[in-house]
PDB file of C-alpha atoms and ligand atoms in Angstrom:
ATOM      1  CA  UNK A   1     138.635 159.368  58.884  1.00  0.00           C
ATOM      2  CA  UNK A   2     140.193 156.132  58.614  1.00  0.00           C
ATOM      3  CA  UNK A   3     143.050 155.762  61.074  1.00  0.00           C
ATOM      4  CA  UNK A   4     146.328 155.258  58.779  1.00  0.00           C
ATOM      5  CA  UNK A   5     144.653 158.266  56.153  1.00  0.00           C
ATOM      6  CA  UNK A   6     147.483 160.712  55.644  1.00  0.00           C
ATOM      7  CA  UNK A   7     147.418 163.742  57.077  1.00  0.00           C
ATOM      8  CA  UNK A   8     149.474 166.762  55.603  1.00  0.00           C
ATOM      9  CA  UNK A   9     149.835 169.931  56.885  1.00  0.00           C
ATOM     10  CA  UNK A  10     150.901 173.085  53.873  1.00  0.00           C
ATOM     11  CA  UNK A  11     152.424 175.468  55.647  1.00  0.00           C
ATOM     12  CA  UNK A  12     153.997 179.259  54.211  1.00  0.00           C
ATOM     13  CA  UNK A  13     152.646 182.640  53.952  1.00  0.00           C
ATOM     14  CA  UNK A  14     150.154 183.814  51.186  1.00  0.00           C
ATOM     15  CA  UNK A  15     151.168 183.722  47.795  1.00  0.00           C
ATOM     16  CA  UNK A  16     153.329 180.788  48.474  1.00  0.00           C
ATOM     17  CA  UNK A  17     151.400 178.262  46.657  1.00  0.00           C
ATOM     18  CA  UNK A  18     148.993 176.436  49.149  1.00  0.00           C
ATOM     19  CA  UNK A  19     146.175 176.890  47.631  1.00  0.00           C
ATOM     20  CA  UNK A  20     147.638 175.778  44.230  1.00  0.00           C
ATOM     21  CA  UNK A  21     149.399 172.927  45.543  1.00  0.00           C
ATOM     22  CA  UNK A  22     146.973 171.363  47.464  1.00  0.00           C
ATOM     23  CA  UNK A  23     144.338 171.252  44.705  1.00  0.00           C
ATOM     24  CA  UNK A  24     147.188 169.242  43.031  1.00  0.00           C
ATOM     25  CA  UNK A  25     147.897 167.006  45.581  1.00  0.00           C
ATOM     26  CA  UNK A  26     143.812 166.433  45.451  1.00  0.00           C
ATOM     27  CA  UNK A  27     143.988 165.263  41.712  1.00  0.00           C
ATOM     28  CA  UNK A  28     147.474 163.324  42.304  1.00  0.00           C
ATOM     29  CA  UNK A  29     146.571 161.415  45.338  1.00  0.00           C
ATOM     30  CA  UNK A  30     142.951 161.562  45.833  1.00  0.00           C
ATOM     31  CA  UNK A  31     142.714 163.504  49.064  1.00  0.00           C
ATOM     32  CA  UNK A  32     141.053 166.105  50.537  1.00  0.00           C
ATOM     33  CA  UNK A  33     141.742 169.714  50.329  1.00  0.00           C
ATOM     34  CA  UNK A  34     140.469 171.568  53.356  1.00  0.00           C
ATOM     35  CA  UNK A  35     141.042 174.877  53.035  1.00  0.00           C
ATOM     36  CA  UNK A  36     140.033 177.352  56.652  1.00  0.00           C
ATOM     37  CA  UNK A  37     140.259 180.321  54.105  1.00  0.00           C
ATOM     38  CA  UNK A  38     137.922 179.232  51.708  1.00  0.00           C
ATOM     39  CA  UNK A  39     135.447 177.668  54.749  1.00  0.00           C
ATOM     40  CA  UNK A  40     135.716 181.359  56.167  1.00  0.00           C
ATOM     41  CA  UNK A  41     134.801 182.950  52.611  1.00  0.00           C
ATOM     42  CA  UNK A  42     131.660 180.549  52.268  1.00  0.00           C
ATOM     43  CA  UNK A  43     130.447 181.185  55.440  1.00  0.00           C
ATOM     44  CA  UNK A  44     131.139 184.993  55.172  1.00  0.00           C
ATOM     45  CA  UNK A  45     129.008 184.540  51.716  1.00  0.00           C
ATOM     46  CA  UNK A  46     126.257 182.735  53.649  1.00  0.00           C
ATOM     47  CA  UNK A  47     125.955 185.634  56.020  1.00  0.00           C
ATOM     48  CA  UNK A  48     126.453 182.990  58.659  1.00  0.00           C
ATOM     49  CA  UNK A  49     127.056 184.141  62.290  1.00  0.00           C
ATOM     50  CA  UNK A  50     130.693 183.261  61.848  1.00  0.00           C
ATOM     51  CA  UNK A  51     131.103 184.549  59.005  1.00  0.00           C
ATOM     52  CA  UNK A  52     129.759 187.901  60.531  1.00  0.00           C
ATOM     53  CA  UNK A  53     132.402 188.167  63.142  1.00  0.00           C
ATOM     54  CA  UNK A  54     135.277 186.667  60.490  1.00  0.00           C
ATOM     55  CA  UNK A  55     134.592 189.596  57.600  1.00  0.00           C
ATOM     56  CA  UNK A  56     136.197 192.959  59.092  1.00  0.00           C
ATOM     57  CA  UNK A  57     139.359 190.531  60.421  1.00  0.00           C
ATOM     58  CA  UNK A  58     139.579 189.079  57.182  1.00  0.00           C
ATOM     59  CA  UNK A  59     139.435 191.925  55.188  1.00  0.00           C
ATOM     60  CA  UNK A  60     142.002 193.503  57.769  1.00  0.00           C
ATOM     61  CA  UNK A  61     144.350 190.727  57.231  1.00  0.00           C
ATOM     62  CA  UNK A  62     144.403 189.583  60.499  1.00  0.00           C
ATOM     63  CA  UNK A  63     143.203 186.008  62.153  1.00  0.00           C
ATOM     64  CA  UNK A  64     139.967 184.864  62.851  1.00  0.00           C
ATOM     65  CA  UNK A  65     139.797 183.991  66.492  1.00  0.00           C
ATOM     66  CA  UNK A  66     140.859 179.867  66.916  1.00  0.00           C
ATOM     67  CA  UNK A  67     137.256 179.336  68.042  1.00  0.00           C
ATOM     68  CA  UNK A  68     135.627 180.625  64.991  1.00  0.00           C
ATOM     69  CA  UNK A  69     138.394 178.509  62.903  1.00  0.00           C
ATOM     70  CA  UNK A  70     138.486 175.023  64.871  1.00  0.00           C
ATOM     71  CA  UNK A  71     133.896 175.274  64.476  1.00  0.00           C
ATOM     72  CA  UNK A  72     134.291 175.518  61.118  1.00  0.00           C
ATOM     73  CA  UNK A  73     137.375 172.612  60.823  1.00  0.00           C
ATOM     74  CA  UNK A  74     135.788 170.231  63.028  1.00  0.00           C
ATOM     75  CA  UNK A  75     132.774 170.379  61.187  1.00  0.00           C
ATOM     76  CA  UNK A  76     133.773 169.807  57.857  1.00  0.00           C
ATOM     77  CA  UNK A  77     135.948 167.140  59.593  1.00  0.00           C
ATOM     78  CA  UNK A  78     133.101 165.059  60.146  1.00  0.00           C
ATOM     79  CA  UNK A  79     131.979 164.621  57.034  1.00  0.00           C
ATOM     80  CA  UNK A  80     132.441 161.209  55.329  1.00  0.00           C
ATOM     81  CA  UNK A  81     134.747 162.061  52.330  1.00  0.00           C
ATOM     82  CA  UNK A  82     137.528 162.966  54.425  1.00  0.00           C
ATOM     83  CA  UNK A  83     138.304 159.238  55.100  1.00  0.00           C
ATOM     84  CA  UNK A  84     140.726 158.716  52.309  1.00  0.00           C
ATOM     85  CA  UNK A  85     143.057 161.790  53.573  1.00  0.00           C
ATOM     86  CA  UNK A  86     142.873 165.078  54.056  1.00  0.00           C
ATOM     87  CA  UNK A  87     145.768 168.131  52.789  1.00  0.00           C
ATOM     88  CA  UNK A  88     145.195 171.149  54.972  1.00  0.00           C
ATOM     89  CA  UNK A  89     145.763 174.366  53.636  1.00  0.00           C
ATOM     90  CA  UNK A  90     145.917 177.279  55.877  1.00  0.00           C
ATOM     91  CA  UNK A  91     145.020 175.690  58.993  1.00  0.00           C
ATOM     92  CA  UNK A  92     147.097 175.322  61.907  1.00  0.00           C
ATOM     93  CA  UNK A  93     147.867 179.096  61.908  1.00  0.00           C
ATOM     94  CA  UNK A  94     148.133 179.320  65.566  1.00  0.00           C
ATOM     95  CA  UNK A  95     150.058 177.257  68.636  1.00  0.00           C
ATOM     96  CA  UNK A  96     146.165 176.735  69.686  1.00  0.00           C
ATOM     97  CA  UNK A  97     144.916 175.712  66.562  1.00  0.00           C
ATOM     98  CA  UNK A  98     148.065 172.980  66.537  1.00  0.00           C
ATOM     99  CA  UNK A  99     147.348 171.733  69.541  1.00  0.00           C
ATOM    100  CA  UNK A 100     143.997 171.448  68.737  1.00  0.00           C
ATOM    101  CA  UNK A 101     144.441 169.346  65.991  1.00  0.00           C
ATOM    102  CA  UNK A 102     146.644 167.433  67.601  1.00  0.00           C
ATOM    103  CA  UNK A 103     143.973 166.417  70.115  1.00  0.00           C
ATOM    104  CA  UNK A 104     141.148 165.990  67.599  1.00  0.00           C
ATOM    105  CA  UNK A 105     143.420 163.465  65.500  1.00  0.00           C
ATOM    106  CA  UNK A 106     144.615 161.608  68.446  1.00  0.00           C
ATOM    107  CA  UNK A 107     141.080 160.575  69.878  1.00  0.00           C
ATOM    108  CA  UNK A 108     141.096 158.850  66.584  1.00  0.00           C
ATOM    109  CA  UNK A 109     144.232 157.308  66.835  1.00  0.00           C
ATOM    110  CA  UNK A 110     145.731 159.534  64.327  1.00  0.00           C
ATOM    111  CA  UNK A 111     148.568 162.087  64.265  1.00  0.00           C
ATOM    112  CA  UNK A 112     149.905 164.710  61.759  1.00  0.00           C
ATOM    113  CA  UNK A 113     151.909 162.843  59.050  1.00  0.00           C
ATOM    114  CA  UNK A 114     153.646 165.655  57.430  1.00  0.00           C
ATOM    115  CA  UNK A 115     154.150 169.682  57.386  1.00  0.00           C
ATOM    116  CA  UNK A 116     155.671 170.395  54.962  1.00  0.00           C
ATOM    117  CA  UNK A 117     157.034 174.424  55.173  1.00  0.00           C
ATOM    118  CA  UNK A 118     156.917 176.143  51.145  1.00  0.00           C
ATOM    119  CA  UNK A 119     159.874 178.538  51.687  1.00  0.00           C
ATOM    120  CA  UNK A 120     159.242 181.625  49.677  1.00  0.00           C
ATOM    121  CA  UNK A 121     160.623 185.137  49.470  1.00  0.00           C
ATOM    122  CA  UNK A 122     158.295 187.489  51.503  1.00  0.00           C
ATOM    123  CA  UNK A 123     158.670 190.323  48.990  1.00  0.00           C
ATOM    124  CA  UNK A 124     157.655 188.036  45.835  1.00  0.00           C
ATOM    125  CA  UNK A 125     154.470 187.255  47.092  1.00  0.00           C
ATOM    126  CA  UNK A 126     153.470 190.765  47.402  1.00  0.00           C
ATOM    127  CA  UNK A 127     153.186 191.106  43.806  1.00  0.00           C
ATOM    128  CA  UNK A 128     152.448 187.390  43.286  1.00  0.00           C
ATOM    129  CA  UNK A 129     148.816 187.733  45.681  1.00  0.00           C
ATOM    130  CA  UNK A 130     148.069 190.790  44.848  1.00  0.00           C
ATOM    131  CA  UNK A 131     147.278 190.196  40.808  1.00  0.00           C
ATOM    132  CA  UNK A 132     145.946 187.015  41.553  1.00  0.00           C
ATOM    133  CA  UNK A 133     142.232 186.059  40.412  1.00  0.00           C
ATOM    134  CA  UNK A 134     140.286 182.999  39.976  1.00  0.00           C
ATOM    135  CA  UNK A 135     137.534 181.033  37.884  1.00  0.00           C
ATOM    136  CA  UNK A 136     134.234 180.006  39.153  1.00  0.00           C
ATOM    137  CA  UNK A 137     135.529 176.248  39.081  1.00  0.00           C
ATOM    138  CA  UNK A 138     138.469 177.409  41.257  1.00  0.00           C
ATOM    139  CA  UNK A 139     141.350 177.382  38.270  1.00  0.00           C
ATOM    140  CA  UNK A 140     143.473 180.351  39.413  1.00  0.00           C
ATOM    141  CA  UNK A 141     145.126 182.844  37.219  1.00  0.00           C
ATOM    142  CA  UNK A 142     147.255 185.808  37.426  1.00  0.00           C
ATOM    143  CA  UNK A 143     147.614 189.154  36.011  1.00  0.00           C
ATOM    144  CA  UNK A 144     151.482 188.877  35.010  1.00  0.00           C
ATOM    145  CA  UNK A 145     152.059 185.463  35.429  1.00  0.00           C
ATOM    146  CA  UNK A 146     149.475 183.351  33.812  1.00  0.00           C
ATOM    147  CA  UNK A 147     146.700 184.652  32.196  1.00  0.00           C
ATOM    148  CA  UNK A 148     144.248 182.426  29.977  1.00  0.00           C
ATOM    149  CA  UNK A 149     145.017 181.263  26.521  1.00  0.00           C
ATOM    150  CA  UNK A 150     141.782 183.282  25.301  1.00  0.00           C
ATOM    151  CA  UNK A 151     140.923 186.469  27.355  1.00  0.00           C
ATOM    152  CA  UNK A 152     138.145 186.372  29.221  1.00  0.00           C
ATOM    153  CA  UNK A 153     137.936 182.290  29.013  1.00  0.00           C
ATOM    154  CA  UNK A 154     138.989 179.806  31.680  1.00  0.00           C
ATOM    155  CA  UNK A 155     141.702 177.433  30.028  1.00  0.00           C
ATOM    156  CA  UNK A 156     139.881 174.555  32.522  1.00  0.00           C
ATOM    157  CA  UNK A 157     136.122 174.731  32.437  1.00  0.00           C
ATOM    158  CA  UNK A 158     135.201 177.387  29.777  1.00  0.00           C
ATOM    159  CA  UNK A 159     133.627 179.577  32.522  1.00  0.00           C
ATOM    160  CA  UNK A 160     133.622 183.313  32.021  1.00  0.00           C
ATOM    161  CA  UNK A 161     132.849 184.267  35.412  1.00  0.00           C
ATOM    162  CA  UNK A 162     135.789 185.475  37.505  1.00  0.00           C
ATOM    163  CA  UNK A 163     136.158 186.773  41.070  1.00  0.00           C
ATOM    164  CA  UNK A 164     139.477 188.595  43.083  1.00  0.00           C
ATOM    165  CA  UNK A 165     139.542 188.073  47.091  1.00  0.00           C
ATOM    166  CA  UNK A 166     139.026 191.652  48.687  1.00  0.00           C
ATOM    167  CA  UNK A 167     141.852 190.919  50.558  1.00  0.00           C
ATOM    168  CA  UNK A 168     144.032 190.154  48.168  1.00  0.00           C
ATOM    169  CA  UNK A 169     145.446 193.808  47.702  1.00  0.00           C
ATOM    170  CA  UNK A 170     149.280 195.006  48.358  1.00  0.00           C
ATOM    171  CA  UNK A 171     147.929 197.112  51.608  1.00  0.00           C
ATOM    172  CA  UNK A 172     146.032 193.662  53.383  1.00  0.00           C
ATOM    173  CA  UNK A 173     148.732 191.191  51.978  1.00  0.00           C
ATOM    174  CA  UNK A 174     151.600 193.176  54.228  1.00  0.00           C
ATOM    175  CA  UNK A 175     149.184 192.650  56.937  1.00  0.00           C
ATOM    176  CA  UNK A 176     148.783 189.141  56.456  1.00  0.00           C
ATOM    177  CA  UNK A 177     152.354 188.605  55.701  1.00  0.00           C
ATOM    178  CA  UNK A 178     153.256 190.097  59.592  1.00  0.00           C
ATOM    179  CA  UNK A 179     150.493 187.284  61.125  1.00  0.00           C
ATOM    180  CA  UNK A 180     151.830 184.678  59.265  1.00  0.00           C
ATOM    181  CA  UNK A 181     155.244 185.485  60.651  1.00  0.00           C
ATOM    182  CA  UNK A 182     154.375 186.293  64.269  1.00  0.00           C
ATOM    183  CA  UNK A 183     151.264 183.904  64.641  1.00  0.00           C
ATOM    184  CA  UNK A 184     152.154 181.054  62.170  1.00  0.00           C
ATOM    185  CA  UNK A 185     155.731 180.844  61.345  1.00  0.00           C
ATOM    186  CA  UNK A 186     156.539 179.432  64.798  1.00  0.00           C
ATOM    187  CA  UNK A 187     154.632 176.020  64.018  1.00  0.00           C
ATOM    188  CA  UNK A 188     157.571 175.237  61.619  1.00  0.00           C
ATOM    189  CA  UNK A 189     159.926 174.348  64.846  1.00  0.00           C
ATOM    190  CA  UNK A 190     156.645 173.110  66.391  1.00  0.00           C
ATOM    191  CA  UNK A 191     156.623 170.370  63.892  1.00  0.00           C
ATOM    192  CA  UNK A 192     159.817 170.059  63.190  1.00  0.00           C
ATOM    193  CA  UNK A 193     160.179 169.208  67.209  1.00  0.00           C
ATOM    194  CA  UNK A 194     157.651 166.441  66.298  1.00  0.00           C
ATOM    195  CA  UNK A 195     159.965 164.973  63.409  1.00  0.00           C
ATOM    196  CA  UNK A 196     157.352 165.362  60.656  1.00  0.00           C
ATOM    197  CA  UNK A 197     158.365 168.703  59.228  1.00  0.00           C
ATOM    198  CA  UNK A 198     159.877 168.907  55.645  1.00  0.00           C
ATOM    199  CA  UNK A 199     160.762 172.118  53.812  1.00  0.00           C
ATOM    200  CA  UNK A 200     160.394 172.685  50.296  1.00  0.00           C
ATOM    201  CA  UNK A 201     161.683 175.746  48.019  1.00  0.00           C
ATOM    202  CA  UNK A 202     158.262 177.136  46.671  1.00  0.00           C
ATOM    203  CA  UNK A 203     160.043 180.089  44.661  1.00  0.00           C
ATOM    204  CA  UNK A 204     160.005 177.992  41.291  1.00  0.00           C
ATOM    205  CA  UNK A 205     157.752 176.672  38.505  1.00  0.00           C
ATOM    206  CA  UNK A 206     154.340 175.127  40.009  1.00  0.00           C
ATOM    207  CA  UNK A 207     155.267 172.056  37.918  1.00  0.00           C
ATOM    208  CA  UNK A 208     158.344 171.534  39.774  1.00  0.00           C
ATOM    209  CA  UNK A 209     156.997 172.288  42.948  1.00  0.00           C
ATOM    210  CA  UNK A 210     153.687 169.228  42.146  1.00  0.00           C
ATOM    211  CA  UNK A 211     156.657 166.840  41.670  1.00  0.00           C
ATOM    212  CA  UNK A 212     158.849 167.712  44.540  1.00  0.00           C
ATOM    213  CA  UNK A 213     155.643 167.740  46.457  1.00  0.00           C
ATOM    214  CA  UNK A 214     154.439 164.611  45.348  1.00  0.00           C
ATOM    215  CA  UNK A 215     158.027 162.765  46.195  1.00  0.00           C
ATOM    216  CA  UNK A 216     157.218 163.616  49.587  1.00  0.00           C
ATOM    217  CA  UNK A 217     153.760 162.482  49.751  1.00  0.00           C
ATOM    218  CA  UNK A 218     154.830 159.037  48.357  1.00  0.00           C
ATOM    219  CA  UNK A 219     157.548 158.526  51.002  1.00  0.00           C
ATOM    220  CA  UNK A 220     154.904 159.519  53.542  1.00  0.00           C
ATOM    221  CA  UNK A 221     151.997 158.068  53.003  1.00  0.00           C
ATOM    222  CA  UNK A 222     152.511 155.358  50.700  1.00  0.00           C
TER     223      UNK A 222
HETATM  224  P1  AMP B 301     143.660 182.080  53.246  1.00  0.00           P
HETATM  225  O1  AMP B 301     142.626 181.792  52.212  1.00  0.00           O
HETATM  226  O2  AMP B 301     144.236 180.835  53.858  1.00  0.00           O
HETATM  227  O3  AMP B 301     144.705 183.037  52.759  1.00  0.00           O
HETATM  228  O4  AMP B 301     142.908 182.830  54.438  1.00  0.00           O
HETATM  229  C1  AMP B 301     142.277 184.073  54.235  1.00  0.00           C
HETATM  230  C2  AMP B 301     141.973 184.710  55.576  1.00  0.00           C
HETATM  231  O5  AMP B 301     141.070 183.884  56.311  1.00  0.00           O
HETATM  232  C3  AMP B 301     143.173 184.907  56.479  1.00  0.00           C
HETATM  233  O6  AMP B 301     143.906 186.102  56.204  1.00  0.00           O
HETATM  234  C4  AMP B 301     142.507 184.929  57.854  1.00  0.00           C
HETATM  235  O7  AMP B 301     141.861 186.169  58.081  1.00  0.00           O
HETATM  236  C5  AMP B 301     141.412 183.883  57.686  1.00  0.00           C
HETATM  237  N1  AMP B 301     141.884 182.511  58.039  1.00  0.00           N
HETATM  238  C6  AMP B 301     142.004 181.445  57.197  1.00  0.00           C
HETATM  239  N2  AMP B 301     142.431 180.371  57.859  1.00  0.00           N
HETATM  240  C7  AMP B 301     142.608 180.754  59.147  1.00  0.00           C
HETATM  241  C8  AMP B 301     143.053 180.093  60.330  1.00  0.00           C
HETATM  242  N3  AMP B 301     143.436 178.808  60.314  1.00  0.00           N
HETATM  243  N4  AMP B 301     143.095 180.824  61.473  1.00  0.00           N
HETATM  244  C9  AMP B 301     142.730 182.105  61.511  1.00  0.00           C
HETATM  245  N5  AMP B 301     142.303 182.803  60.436  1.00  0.00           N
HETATM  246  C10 AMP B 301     142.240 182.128  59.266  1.00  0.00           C
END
């Protein structure tokens, strides 16, 4: 990765709009999504040894161990097409995994250039995970809150082909909620000690949220 390529850091608890956003932030600014949760799912697909040991804690709702995680991370690192800037999505989730990355950017001369914290209600995203469902070409929808223009039919690619995470049900989602807040939550003073934290409301339209999101980005890593 080149050495002045932003590095952002989306931090909040499922349902908050990570995922979502970061996609965005992909189109808007040309960088990189990397997303731990959606390495873990591949991998879990593949039938890969990792993915072996990450299935039952996923599907419990609990974290992957940081070893598992920072494999998987370091690897996808490494490939070329990070260069131009990478937005990471549901990695750190642990002091380890933060300190971590902190060491992995620095041997290149790098350090985080912004976390910024989506501030959400914890009892909203309960209902807002748990009807959530998305196309083959990754355009998400939602039961109650945006379904596609024709049934059936992604508004995007045309796809018909759509798949729900198995652990995106009320049970696992309370489960995931309580890691987030004893395992990941913490890394908001973490960053915030390192003067690179912002915080963002995340409760309101996805619109708003791209443009409030995209303010920051500019004044970052312009
Ligand atoms: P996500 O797609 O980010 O909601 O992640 C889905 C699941 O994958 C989580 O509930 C964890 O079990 C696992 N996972 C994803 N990223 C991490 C991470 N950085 N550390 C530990 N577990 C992770």
């Amino acid at each position: 990765m080149a050495s002045n390529a932003p590095v952002l850091i989306l931090l909040g608890p499922p349902g908050a709009g990570k995922g979502t956003q970061a996609r965005m932030l992909e189109e808007d600014f040309g960088l990189v999504q990397l997303s731990t949760g959606d390495m873990l799912r591949a991998a879990v697909a593949a039938g890969t040894e990792a993915g072996r040991m990450a299935k039952a804690v996923m599907e419990a709702g609990q974290l992957v161990s940081d070893d598992i995680v920072l494999a998987i991370l370091k690897d996808r690192m490494s490939q070329p097409d990070v260069a131009k800037g990478i937005i990471l999505d549901g990695f750190p989730r642990t002091d380890g995994q933060a300190a971590a990355l902190d060491e992995l950017l620095s041997a290149n001369g790098q350090k985080v250039t912004a976390a910024i914290s989506l501030e959400v209600d914890d009892e909203a995203m309960i209902g807002r995970v748990s009807g959530r469902y998305t196309c083959a070409c990754g355009e998400g929808y939602h039961d109650q809150f945006k379904q596609p223009a024709k049934a059936g039919t992604c508004d995007k690619c045309g796809g018909t082909s759509f798949k729900r995470r198995a652990d995106d049900n009320a049970e696992t989602v309370r489960e995931r909620l309580k890691a987030y807040h004893a395992q990941t939550a913490p890394l908001i003073a973490y960053y915030e000690g390192k003067g690179v934290l912002q915080k963002i409301d995340a409760m309101g339209a996805i619109a708003d949220i791209r443009t409030a999101l995209g303010q920051i980005v500019q004044g970052v890593a312009a």
